[in-house]
Coordinates of C-alpha atoms in Angstrom, one line a residue:
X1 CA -9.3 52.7 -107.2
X2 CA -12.8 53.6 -107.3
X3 CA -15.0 51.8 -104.9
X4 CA -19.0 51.3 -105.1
X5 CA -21.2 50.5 -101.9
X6 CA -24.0 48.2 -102.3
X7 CA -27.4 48.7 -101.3
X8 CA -29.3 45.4 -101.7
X9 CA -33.3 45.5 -101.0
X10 CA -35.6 42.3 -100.9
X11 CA -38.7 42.8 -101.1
X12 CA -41.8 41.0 -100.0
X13 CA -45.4 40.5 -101.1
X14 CA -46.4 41.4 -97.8
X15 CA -44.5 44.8 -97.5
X16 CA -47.1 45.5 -100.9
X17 CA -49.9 44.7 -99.0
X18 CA -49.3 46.8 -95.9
X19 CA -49.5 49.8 -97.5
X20 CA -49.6 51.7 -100.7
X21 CA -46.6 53.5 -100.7
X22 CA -43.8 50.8 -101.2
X23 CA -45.5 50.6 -104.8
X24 CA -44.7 54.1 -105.5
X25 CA -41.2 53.7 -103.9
X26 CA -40.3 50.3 -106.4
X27 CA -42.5 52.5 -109.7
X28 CA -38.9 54.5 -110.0
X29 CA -37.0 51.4 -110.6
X30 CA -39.8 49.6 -112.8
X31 CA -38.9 49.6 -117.0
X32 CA -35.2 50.4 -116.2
X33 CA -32.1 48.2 -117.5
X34 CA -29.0 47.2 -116.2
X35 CA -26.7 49.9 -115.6
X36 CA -29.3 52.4 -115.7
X37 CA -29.2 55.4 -113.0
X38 CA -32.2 56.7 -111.0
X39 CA -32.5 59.3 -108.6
X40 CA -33.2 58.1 -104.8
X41 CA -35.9 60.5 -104.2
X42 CA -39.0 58.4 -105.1
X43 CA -37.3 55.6 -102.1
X44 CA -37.7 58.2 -99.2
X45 CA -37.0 61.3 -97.6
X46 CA -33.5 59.1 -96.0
X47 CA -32.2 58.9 -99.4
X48 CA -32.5 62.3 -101.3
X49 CA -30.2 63.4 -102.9
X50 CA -28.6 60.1 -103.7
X51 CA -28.3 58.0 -107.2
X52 CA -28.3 54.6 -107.5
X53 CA -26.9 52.1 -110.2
X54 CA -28.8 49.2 -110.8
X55 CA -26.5 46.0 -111.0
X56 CA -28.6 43.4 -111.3
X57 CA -31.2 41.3 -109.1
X58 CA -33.2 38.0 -108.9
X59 CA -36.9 37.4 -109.6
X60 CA -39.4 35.5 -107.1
X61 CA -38.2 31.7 -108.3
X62 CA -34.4 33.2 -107.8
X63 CA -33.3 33.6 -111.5
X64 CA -30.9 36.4 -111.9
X65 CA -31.1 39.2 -113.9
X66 CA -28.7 39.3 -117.0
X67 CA -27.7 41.8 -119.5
X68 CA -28.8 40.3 -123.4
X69 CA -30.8 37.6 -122.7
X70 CA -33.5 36.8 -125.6
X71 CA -36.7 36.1 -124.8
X72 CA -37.3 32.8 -126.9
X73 CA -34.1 30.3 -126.0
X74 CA -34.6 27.7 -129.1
X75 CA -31.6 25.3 -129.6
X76 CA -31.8 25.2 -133.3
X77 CA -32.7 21.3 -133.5
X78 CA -35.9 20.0 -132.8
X79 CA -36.4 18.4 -129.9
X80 CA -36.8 19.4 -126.2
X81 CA -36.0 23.1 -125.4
X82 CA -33.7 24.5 -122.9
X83 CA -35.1 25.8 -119.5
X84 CA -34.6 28.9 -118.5
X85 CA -32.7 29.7 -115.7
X86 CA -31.9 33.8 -116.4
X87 CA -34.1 36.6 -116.8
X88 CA -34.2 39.7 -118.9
X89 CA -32.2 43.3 -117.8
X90 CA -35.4 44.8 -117.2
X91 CA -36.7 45.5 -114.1
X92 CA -40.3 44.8 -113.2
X93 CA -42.9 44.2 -110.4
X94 CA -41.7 40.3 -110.2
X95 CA -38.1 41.0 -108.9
X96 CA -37.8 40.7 -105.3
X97 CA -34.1 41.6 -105.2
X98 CA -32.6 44.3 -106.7
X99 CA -29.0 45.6 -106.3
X100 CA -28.1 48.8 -106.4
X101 CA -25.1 50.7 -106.0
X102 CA -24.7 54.5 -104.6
X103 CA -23.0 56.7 -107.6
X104 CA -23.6 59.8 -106.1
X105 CA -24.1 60.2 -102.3
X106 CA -26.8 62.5 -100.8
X107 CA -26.5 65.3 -97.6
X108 CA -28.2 62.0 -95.2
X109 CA -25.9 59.0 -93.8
X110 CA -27.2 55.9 -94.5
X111 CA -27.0 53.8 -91.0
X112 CA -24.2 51.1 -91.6
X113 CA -23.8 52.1 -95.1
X114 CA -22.4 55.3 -95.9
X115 CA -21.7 56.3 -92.3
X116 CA -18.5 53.8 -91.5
X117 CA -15.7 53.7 -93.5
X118 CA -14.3 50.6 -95.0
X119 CA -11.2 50.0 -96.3
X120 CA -10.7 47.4 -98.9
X121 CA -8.9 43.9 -97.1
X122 CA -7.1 43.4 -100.3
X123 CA -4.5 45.1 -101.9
X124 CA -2.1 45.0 -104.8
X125 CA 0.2 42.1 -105.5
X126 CA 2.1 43.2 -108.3
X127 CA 5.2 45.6 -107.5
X128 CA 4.8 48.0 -110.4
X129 CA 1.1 48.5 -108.7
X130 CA 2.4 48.9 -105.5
X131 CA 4.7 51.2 -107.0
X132 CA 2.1 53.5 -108.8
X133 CA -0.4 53.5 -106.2
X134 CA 2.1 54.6 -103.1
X135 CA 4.1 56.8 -105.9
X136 CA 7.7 54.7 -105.1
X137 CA 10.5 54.7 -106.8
X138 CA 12.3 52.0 -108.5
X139 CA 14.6 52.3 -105.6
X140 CA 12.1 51.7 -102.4
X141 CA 11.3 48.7 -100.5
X142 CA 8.5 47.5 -101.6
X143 CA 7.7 44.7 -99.2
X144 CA 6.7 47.2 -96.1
X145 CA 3.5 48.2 -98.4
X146 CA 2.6 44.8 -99.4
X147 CA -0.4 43.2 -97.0
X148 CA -0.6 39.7 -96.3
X149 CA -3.4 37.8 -96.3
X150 CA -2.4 35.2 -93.4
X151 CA -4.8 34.4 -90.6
X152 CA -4.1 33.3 -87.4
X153 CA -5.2 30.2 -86.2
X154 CA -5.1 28.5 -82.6
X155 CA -5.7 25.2 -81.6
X156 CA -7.6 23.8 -78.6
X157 CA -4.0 24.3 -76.3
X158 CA -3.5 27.6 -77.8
X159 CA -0.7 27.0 -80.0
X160 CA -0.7 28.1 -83.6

């Protein structure tokens, strides 16, 4: 099971103004799609070496990003139109959230994103998975690999 880690940057009209170089760091990403890859070079000397994945975003009024969206939404009748409330796969200077995920990782740890490991909370449910993914036989216990979900919960005297 292959697992992606999420980088998610917001940014703000006053990081642009600050300085210059956040412009040049966002320019990589700017006329790219969904799904597309692009080199983490042009974000910083912390993230050479990596790749990213773009998987979306959300523009300034919070619209998210969606693969195939037309630009004109008619209904076909006339009469009031439908509001938009999605924007194109493309990504340009009015996003203020984009996600990414890592594809490939670089020779730097990110701090509290590549440098801790964490292991997924859920696992399989169905035997045969179980099965594949521990290699088990037909014969073996299943039920020792199998991970609950159940919380524990106390009460204000402590009892469950």
């Amino acid at each position: 099971m292959k697992r992606w880690i999420l980088l998610q940057t917001l940014v703000s009209m006053e990081y642009f103004r600050k300085s210059v170089t956040p412009i040049t760091i966002c320019r990589a990403f700017f006329d790219k799609r969904i799904s597309q890859e692009v080199s983490g070079d042009a974000r910083g000397e912390e993230f050479e070496g990596y790749v990213f994945k773009i998987m979306g975003g959300c523009d300034k009024q919070g619209f998210p990003m969606k693969q195939g969206v037309l630009c004109f939404c008619t209904e076909g009748r006339d009469g009031g139109r439908r509001r938009k409330s999605v924007r194109g796969c493309i990504v340009s200077p009015d996003l203020s959230v984009r996600n990414l995920v890592i594809v490939n990782k670089g020779e730097n740890d990110l701090p509290g994103l590549t440098d801790v490991e964490r292991p997924g909370v859920r696992g399989r449910k169905r035997a045969s998975k179980i099965r594949k993914l521990f290699n088990l036989s037909k014969e073996d216990d299943v039920r020792k690999y199998v991970t609950t979900y159940r919380r524990t919960f106390t009460t204000n005297s402590g009892v469950v």
